[in-house]
CSV table of C-alpha atoms in Angstrom, one decimal:
chain,number,residue,atom,x,y,z
A,158,MET,CA,212.5,71.0,46.9
A,159,ASP,CA,212.4,73.9,49.4
A,160,ILE,CA,211.3,77.1,47.8
A,161,LYS,CA,211.9,80.3,49.8
A,162,ILE,CA,209.3,83.1,49.4
A,163,LEU,CA,209.8,86.7,50.4
A,164,ILE,CA,206.6,88.7,51.2
A,165,VAL,CA,206.9,92.5,50.9
A,166,ASP,CA,203.9,94.4,52.1
A,167,ASP,CA,203.3,97.4,54.4
A,168,SER,CA,199.8,96.2,55.2
A,169,SER,CA,200.0,93.9,58.3
A,170,THR,CA,196.5,92.6,57.5
A,171,ASP,CA,197.5,91.5,54.0
A,172,MET,CA,200.8,90.1,55.3
A,173,LEU,CA,198.9,87.9,57.8
A,174,LEU,CA,196.4,86.8,55.1
A,175,ILE,CA,199.2,85.8,52.7
A,176,LYS,CA,201.2,84.0,55.4
A,177,SER,CA,198.1,82.0,56.4
A,178,ILE,CA,197.6,80.9,52.8
A,179,LEU,CA,201.3,79.9,52.5
A,180,ASP,CA,201.5,78.0,55.7
A,181,GLY,CA,204.1,75.3,55.2
A,182,TYR,CA,206.3,77.2,52.8
A,183,ASN,CA,209.7,78.7,53.8
A,184,LEU,CA,208.7,82.3,54.3
A,185,VAL,CA,210.5,85.6,55.1
A,186,SER,CA,208.9,89.0,55.1
A,187,ALA,CA,209.7,92.7,54.8
A,188,CYS,CA,207.4,95.7,55.5
A,189,ASP,CA,208.8,97.9,52.7
A,190,GLY,CA,211.2,98.0,49.8
A,191,VAL,CA,214.2,99.1,51.8
A,192,GLU,CA,213.9,96.1,54.1
A,193,ALA,CA,213.3,93.9,51.2
A,194,MET,CA,216.5,94.9,49.4
A,195,ALA,CA,218.5,94.4,52.6
A,196,LEU,CA,217.1,90.8,52.8
A,197,LEU,CA,218.0,90.2,49.2
A,198,GLU,CA,221.5,91.3,49.8
A,199,THR,CA,222.0,88.9,52.7
A,200,ASP,CA,219.9,85.9,51.6
A,201,PRO,CA,220.9,84.3,48.3
A,202,ASP,CA,218.3,81.6,48.6
A,203,ILE,CA,215.1,83.6,47.9
A,204,ASP,CA,213.3,82.1,44.9
A,205,LEU,CA,210.0,83.9,44.8
A,206,MET,CA,208.9,87.4,45.9
A,207,ILE,CA,205.3,88.7,46.5
A,208,LEU,CA,205.7,92.4,46.2
A,209,ASP,CA,203.3,95.2,47.0
A,210,LEU,CA,203.6,98.2,44.6
A,211,ASN,CA,202.3,100.9,47.0
A,212,MET,CA,204.7,101.2,50.0
A,213,PRO,CA,206.5,104.0,51.8
A,214,ARG,CA,210.2,104.7,51.7
A,215,MET,CA,210.8,102.5,48.6
A,216,ASN,CA,207.9,101.4,46.5
A,217,GLY,CA,207.5,98.2,44.5
A,218,PHE,CA,208.6,99.9,41.2
A,219,GLU,CA,211.8,101.0,42.8
A,220,VAL,CA,212.4,97.5,44.1
A,221,LEU,CA,211.9,96.1,40.6
A,222,GLU,CA,214.3,98.7,39.1
A,223,ALA,CA,217.0,97.8,41.7
A,224,MET,CA,216.6,94.1,41.1
A,225,LYS,CA,216.7,94.6,37.3
A,226,ALA,CA,220.1,96.4,37.7
A,227,ASN,CA,221.6,93.5,39.7
A,228,SER,CA,222.1,90.2,37.9
A,229,ASP,CA,222.2,88.4,41.2
A,230,PHE,CA,218.4,89.1,41.6
A,231,GLN,CA,217.2,88.4,38.1
A,232,LYS,CA,216.4,84.7,38.7
A,233,ILE,CA,213.9,85.6,41.5
A,234,ALA,CA,210.3,85.3,40.3
A,235,VAL,CA,208.4,88.4,41.3
A,236,LEU,CA,204.6,88.5,41.7
A,237,ILE,CA,203.2,92.1,42.2
A,238,LEU,CA,200.2,93.1,44.3
A,239,THR,CA,198.0,95.7,42.7
A,240,ASN,CA,194.5,97.1,43.2
A,241,TYR,CA,191.7,96.3,40.8
A,242,ASP,CA,191.8,99.8,39.1
A,243,GLU,CA,195.6,99.8,38.5
A,244,LEU,CA,195.9,98.2,35.0
A,245,GLU,CA,198.7,100.6,34.1
A,246,ASN,CA,200.6,99.6,37.2
A,247,GLU,CA,200.2,95.9,36.3
A,248,ILE,CA,201.6,96.5,32.8
A,249,LEU,CA,204.5,98.6,34.1
A,250,GLY,CA,205.3,96.0,36.8
A,251,LEU,CA,205.4,93.3,34.1
A,252,GLU,CA,207.6,95.4,31.9
A,253,LEU,CA,210.1,95.8,34.8
A,254,GLY,CA,210.5,92.1,35.2
A,255,ALA,CA,207.6,90.8,37.3
A,256,VAL,CA,206.2,87.4,36.1
A,257,ASP,CA,202.6,87.8,37.3
A,258,TYR,CA,200.3,90.0,39.3
A,259,ILE,CA,197.7,89.5,42.1
A,260,ARG,CA,194.9,92.0,42.6
A,261,LYS,CA,193.7,93.4,45.9
A,262,PRO,CA,191.4,92.8,47.8
A,263,LEU,CA,193.0,89.4,47.9
A,264,ASN,CA,191.0,86.4,46.7
A,265,LEU,CA,192.5,83.7,49.0
A,266,GLU,CA,191.7,80.7,46.8
A,267,SER,CA,193.0,82.5,43.7
A,268,LEU,CA,196.1,83.6,45.5
A,269,LYS,CA,196.8,80.1,46.8
A,270,ARG,CA,196.4,78.6,43.3
A,271,ARG,CA,198.6,81.2,41.6
A,272,ILE,CA,201.4,80.8,44.2
A,273,GLN,CA,201.2,77.0,43.8
A,274,ILE,CA,201.7,77.4,40.0
A,275,HIS,CA,204.7,79.6,40.3
A,276,VAL,CA,206.3,77.5,43.0
A,277,LYS,CA,205.9,74.5,40.7
A,278,LEU,CA,207.3,76.4,37.8
A,279,LYS,CA,210.3,77.6,39.9
A,280,SER,CA,210.9,74.1,41.1
A,281,ALA,CA,210.8,72.8,37.5
A,282,SER,CA,213.2,75.6,36.4
A,283,ARG,CA,215.6,74.8,39.2
A,284,SER,CA,215.5,71.1,38.3
A,285,LEU,CA,216.2,71.9,34.7
A,286,GLU,CA,219.2,74.1,35.7
A,287,GLU,CA,220.5,71.2,37.8
A,288,ILE,CA,220.1,68.8,34.9
A,289,ASN,CA,221.8,71.3,32.5
A,290,THR,CA,224.8,71.4,34.9
A,291,ILE,CA,225.0,67.6,34.8
A,292,LEU,CA,224.8,67.6,31.0
A,293,ASP,CA,227.6,70.2,30.8
A,294,GLN,CA,229.9,68.2,33.0
A,295,THR,CA,229.3,65.0,31.0
A,296,VAL,CA,228.9,66.4,27.5
A,297,GLN,CA,231.2,63.7,26.0
A,298,GLU,CA,229.4,60.8,27.6
A,299,ARG,CA,225.7,61.4,27.4
A,300,THR,CA,223.9,58.4,28.7
A,301,LYS,CA,220.4,57.0,28.2
A,302,GLU,CA,219.7,57.9,31.8
A,303,LEU,CA,220.3,61.6,31.1
A,304,LEU,CA,218.2,61.5,27.9
A,305,LEU,CA,215.4,60.0,29.9
A,306,THR,CA,215.8,62.7,32.5
A,307,ARG,CA,215.5,65.3,29.8
A,308,SER,CA,212.3,63.8,28.5
A,309,ILE,CA,210.9,63.6,32.1
A,310,THR,CA,211.7,67.2,32.7
A,311,ILE,CA,210.0,68.3,29.5
A,312,LYS,CA,206.9,66.2,30.4
A,313,ALA,CA,206.9,67.7,33.9
A,314,LEU,CA,206.8,71.2,32.4
A,315,MET,CA,204.0,70.2,30.0
A,316,ASN,CA,202.0,68.7,32.9
A,317,LEU,CA,202.4,72.1,34.7
A,318,LEU,CA,201.0,73.9,31.6
A,319,GLU,CA,198.1,71.5,31.4
A,320,THR,CA,197.1,72.3,35.0
A,321,ARG,CA,195.9,75.6,33.6
A,322,ASP,CA,193.8,73.8,30.9
A,323,LEU,CA,195.6,75.9,28.3
A,324,GLU,CA,196.1,73.3,25.6
A,325,SER,CA,194.8,69.8,25.1
A,326,SER,CA,197.2,66.9,24.8
A,327,ASN,CA,195.9,66.5,21.2
A,328,HIS,CA,197.1,70.0,20.3
A,329,THR,CA,200.6,69.0,21.6
A,330,HIS,CA,200.7,65.8,19.7
A,331,ARG,CA,199.3,67.3,16.5
A,332,THR,CA,201.8,70.2,16.4
A,333,GLN,CA,204.7,67.9,17.3
A,334,TRP,CA,204.0,65.4,14.5
A,335,ILE,CA,203.2,68.2,11.9
A,336,ILE,CA,206.6,69.7,12.6
A,337,LYS,CA,208.3,66.3,12.4
A,338,LEU,CA,206.6,65.7,9.0
A,339,MET,CA,207.8,69.1,7.8
A,340,CYS,CA,211.4,68.4,9.0
A,341,GLU,CA,211.6,65.0,7.3
A,342,HIS,CA,210.2,66.5,4.1
A,343,LEU,CA,212.5,69.5,4.2
A,344,ARG,CA,215.6,67.4,4.7
A,345,LYS,CA,215.2,66.1,1.2
A,346,LYS,CA,215.9,69.7,-0.1
A,347,GLU,CA,218.7,72.2,0.0
A,348,PRO,CA,219.7,73.9,2.2
A,349,TYR,CA,218.2,71.6,4.8
A,350,LYS,CA,219.9,68.3,3.9
A,351,THR,CA,222.8,68.8,6.2
A,352,LEU,CA,221.0,71.0,8.8
A,353,LEU,CA,218.1,68.7,9.7
A,354,THR,CA,220.0,65.7,11.1
A,355,ASP,CA,218.2,62.9,13.0
A,356,ASP,CA,219.3,64.4,16.3
A,357,TYR,CA,218.2,67.9,15.4
A,358,ILE,CA,214.8,66.8,14.2
A,359,LYS,CA,214.4,64.8,17.5
A,360,GLU,CA,215.2,67.9,19.5
A,361,ILE,CA,212.7,70.1,17.7
A,362,PHE,CA,210.1,67.3,18.0
A,363,GLU,CA,210.6,66.9,21.8
A,364,THR,CA,210.8,70.6,22.7
A,365,ALA,CA,208.0,71.9,20.4
A,366,PRO,CA,205.4,71.3,23.2
A,367,LEU,CA,207.2,73.9,25.4
A,368,HIS,CA,206.4,76.8,23.0
A,369,ASP,CA,203.6,78.2,25.2
A,370,ILE,CA,205.0,77.2,28.6
A,371,GLY,CA,205.2,81.0,29.5
A,372,LYS,CA,201.4,81.1,29.6
A,373,VAL,CA,201.4,79.8,33.1
A,374,GLY,CA,202.4,83.4,34.1
A,375,ILE,CA,199.3,85.0,32.4
A,376,ALA,CA,196.2,85.7,34.5
A,377,ASP,CA,193.2,83.5,33.9
A,378,SER,CA,191.0,86.5,33.2
A,379,ILE,CA,193.2,87.2,30.1
A,380,LEU,CA,194.2,83.7,29.2
A,381,LEU,CA,190.8,82.2,29.2
A,382,LYS,CA,188.8,85.3,28.1
A,383,PRO,CA,186.0,84.2,25.7
A,384,SER,CA,186.1,87.4,23.7
A,385,LYS,CA,188.7,89.6,22.0
A,386,LEU,CA,191.4,91.0,24.2
A,387,THR,CA,191.8,94.7,24.7
A,388,GLN,CA,195.1,96.3,23.6
A,389,GLU,CA,196.3,96.4,27.2
A,390,GLU,CA,195.4,92.8,27.7
A,391,PHE,CA,197.1,91.8,24.5
A,392,GLU,CA,200.3,93.5,25.6
A,393,ILE,CA,200.2,91.4,28.8
A,394,MET,CA,199.5,88.2,26.8
A,395,LYS,CA,202.6,88.9,24.7
A,396,GLN,CA,204.7,88.6,27.8
A,397,HIS,CA,204.2,84.8,27.8
A,398,VAL,CA,207.1,84.5,25.2
A,399,ASP,CA,209.6,86.2,27.6
A,400,PHE,CA,208.2,84.2,30.5
A,401,GLY,CA,208.8,81.0,28.7
A,402,VAL,CA,212.4,81.9,27.6
A,403,ASN,CA,213.2,83.1,31.1
A,404,ALA,CA,212.0,79.8,32.6
A,405,LEU,CA,214.6,77.9,30.7
A,406,ARG,CA,217.4,80.5,31.0
A,407,VAL,CA,220.4,79.3,33.1
A,408,GLU,CA,223.6,80.9,34.3
A,409,ILE,CA,226.1,79.4,31.9
A,410,GLN,CA,227.7,80.6,28.7
A,411,ASP,CA,225.6,80.2,25.5
A,412,ARG,CA,228.2,78.0,23.9
A,413,LEU,CA,227.9,75.6,26.8
A,414,LEU,CA,224.1,75.5,26.8
A,415,PRO,CA,222.8,72.0,26.1
A,416,SER,CA,221.5,72.0,22.5
A,417,PHE,CA,218.0,70.8,23.4
A,418,VAL,CA,217.6,73.8,25.8
A,419,ARG,CA,218.8,76.2,23.0
A,420,THR,CA,216.3,74.5,20.6
A,421,ALA,CA,213.5,74.9,23.1
A,422,MET,CA,214.3,78.6,23.7
A,423,GLU,CA,214.4,79.2,19.9
A,424,CYS,CA,211.0,77.5,19.5
A,425,ILE,CA,209.5,79.6,22.4
A,426,SER,CA,211.1,82.9,21.4
A,427,GLY,CA,210.4,82.6,17.6
A,428,HIS,CA,206.9,81.2,17.3
A,429,HIS,CA,205.2,84.6,17.3
A,430,GLU,CA,207.7,86.3,15.1
A,431,LYS,CA,206.6,87.0,11.5
A,432,PHE,CA,208.6,86.6,8.3
A,433,ASP,CA,208.1,90.2,7.3
A,434,GLY,CA,209.3,91.5,10.7
A,435,THR,CA,205.9,92.5,12.2
A,436,GLY,CA,205.8,89.9,14.9
A,437,TYR,CA,206.9,89.9,18.5
A,438,PRO,CA,208.7,90.0,20.9
A,439,LYS,CA,211.8,91.3,18.9
A,440,GLY,CA,210.4,92.0,15.4
A,441,LEU,CA,212.8,89.6,13.8
A,442,LYS,CA,212.6,89.2,10.0
A,443,GLY,CA,213.2,86.3,7.5
A,444,ASN,CA,216.0,83.9,8.5
A,445,GLU,CA,216.8,86.0,11.6
A,446,ILE,CA,214.0,83.9,13.1
A,447,PRO,CA,215.4,80.6,14.2
A,448,LEU,CA,214.2,77.6,12.2
A,449,PRO,CA,212.3,76.0,15.2
A,450,GLY,CA,210.4,79.2,15.6
A,451,ARG,CA,209.5,79.4,11.9
A,452,LEU,CA,208.3,75.8,11.9
A,453,MET,CA,206.3,76.3,15.1
A,454,ALA,CA,204.6,79.4,13.7
A,455,ILE,CA,203.1,77.4,10.9
A,456,ALA,CA,202.1,74.3,12.9
A,457,ASP,CA,200.7,76.4,15.8
A,458,VAL,CA,198.6,78.7,13.6
A,459,TYR,CA,197.3,75.8,11.4
A,460,ASP,CA,196.3,73.9,14.5
A,461,ALA,CA,194.7,76.9,16.1
A,462,LEU,CA,192.6,77.4,12.9
A,463,ILE,CA,191.3,73.9,12.8
A,464,SER,CA,190.6,73.7,16.5
A,465,LYS,CA,187.5,74.9,18.4
A,466,ARG,CA,188.4,77.5,21.0
A,467,VAL,CA,186.3,79.3,23.6
A,468,TYR,CA,186.2,82.3,21.2
A,469,LYS,CA,185.8,80.6,17.8
A,470,GLU,CA,184.5,77.5,16.0
A,471,ALA,CA,186.9,75.2,14.2
A,472,PHE,CA,187.8,76.0,10.6
A,473,SER,CA,188.2,73.3,7.9
A,474,HIS,CA,191.5,71.9,6.7
A,475,GLU,CA,191.0,73.7,3.4
A,476,ILE,CA,190.3,77.1,5.0
A,477,ALA,CA,193.4,76.7,7.1
A,478,LEU,CA,195.5,75.9,4.0
A,479,GLU,CA,194.2,79.0,2.3
A,480,TYR,CA,195.2,81.2,5.3
A,481,LEU,CA,198.7,79.8,5.2
A,482,LYS,CA,199.0,80.5,1.5
A,483,GLU,CA,197.6,84.0,1.8
A,484,ASN,CA,200.2,84.8,4.5
A,485,ARG,CA,203.1,83.2,2.7
A,486,GLY,CA,206.0,85.6,2.9
A,487,ARG,CA,204.2,87.8,5.3
A,488,HIS,CA,203.6,85.8,8.5
A,489,PHE,CA,205.2,82.6,7.3
A,490,ASP,CA,208.5,81.5,5.7
A,491,PRO,CA,207.5,80.9,2.1
A,492,ASP,CA,209.7,77.9,1.7
A,493,LEU,CA,208.2,76.3,4.7
A,494,VAL,CA,204.6,77.1,3.5
A,495,ASP,CA,205.5,75.4,0.2
A,496,ALA,CA,206.8,72.3,2.1
A,497,PHE,CA,203.6,72.2,4.2
A,498,MET,CA,201.5,72.3,1.0
A,499,GLU,CA,203.5,69.4,-0.4
A,500,ILE,CA,202.6,67.2,2.7
A,501,LYS,CA,199.1,68.6,3.3
A,502,ASN,CA,197.5,65.1,2.9
A,503,ASP,CA,199.9,63.6,5.5
A,504,VAL,CA,199.1,66.5,7.8
A,505,ARG,CA,195.4,65.7,7.5
A,506,ILE,CA,196.1,62.1,8.5
A,507,ILE,CA,197.9,63.4,11.6
A,508,VAL,CA,194.9,65.5,12.5
A,509,ALA,CA,192.5,62.6,12.1
A,510,LYS,CA,194.8,60.4,14.2
A,511,PHE,CA,194.5,62.7,17.2
A,512,ASP,CA,190.7,62.9,17.1
A,513,GLN,CA,190.3,66.4,15.5
A,514,THR,CA,186.9,66.4,13.8
A,515,HIS,CA,186.1,68.5,10.7
């Protein structure tokens, strides 16, 4: 799949360096924001932009503002170039719609890897959009072949996430099966009896692994930091929710959106919301948070607690249960916490099955 990349930089040296690293890609270039906007207006095939922030005539921030105001440009993934001492510029650039940043002076190997990741993500997103179009056209005659394609697409996105060594496959399997256990238990109760159909449970189960896909857009220095994040770093980390949702967003009406894509987006957008309204990114409260997000919040936090991470040792199953109970009605949906407690022994079996030691 041919990805077209626009490089926007007034430094001829940096331009040559970037082009040398991206040899083999379909490249176009501009020396400032004015020239870049002119290219965007005439070339609808640009997928990815590498954008310097400090340029004459029209700087990178002005380019981002102009792109934000034009819906035709909002699907272009923008990576901004900043200097090492420009943390505020990085944050502002991300707030204006950039998906990642690259610091100057350029580290060529790091630049090459980051571009490869975003090219893969863009290719996967384009593939997913094409698949969604096919599903929309054949909504009355879904075939086994299309369902297989759906599974392959989800697996491809998960493989992309694992290239960053963000989550183990065990984490993926544990959270999937914990959520499935919760759904099957909840469907015995009101008001979930009619809501949690076999098809809906399957959709939640299959799309749950995508909840952190947006982390591919977070810098390694923040994502893999072995100590507590600063407030500025945490604000950047929070962007992974929007990155994930945007990776699945397609240009069709919501009512025509394939249900598994909608379920995936709800899982991604809702898993950091809190039942009392203090979560992010939207501060949703109670049942405003979609059910997949409320389920994912419990499974993800539980698994994070019992797992060893670079910044913490693993907690016991019992300590994790106490944390869920202490945050019942605050962080977590109280009904879902109660359901979790009712199947806690089954959860422990799932944990043991996927080689988590306590």
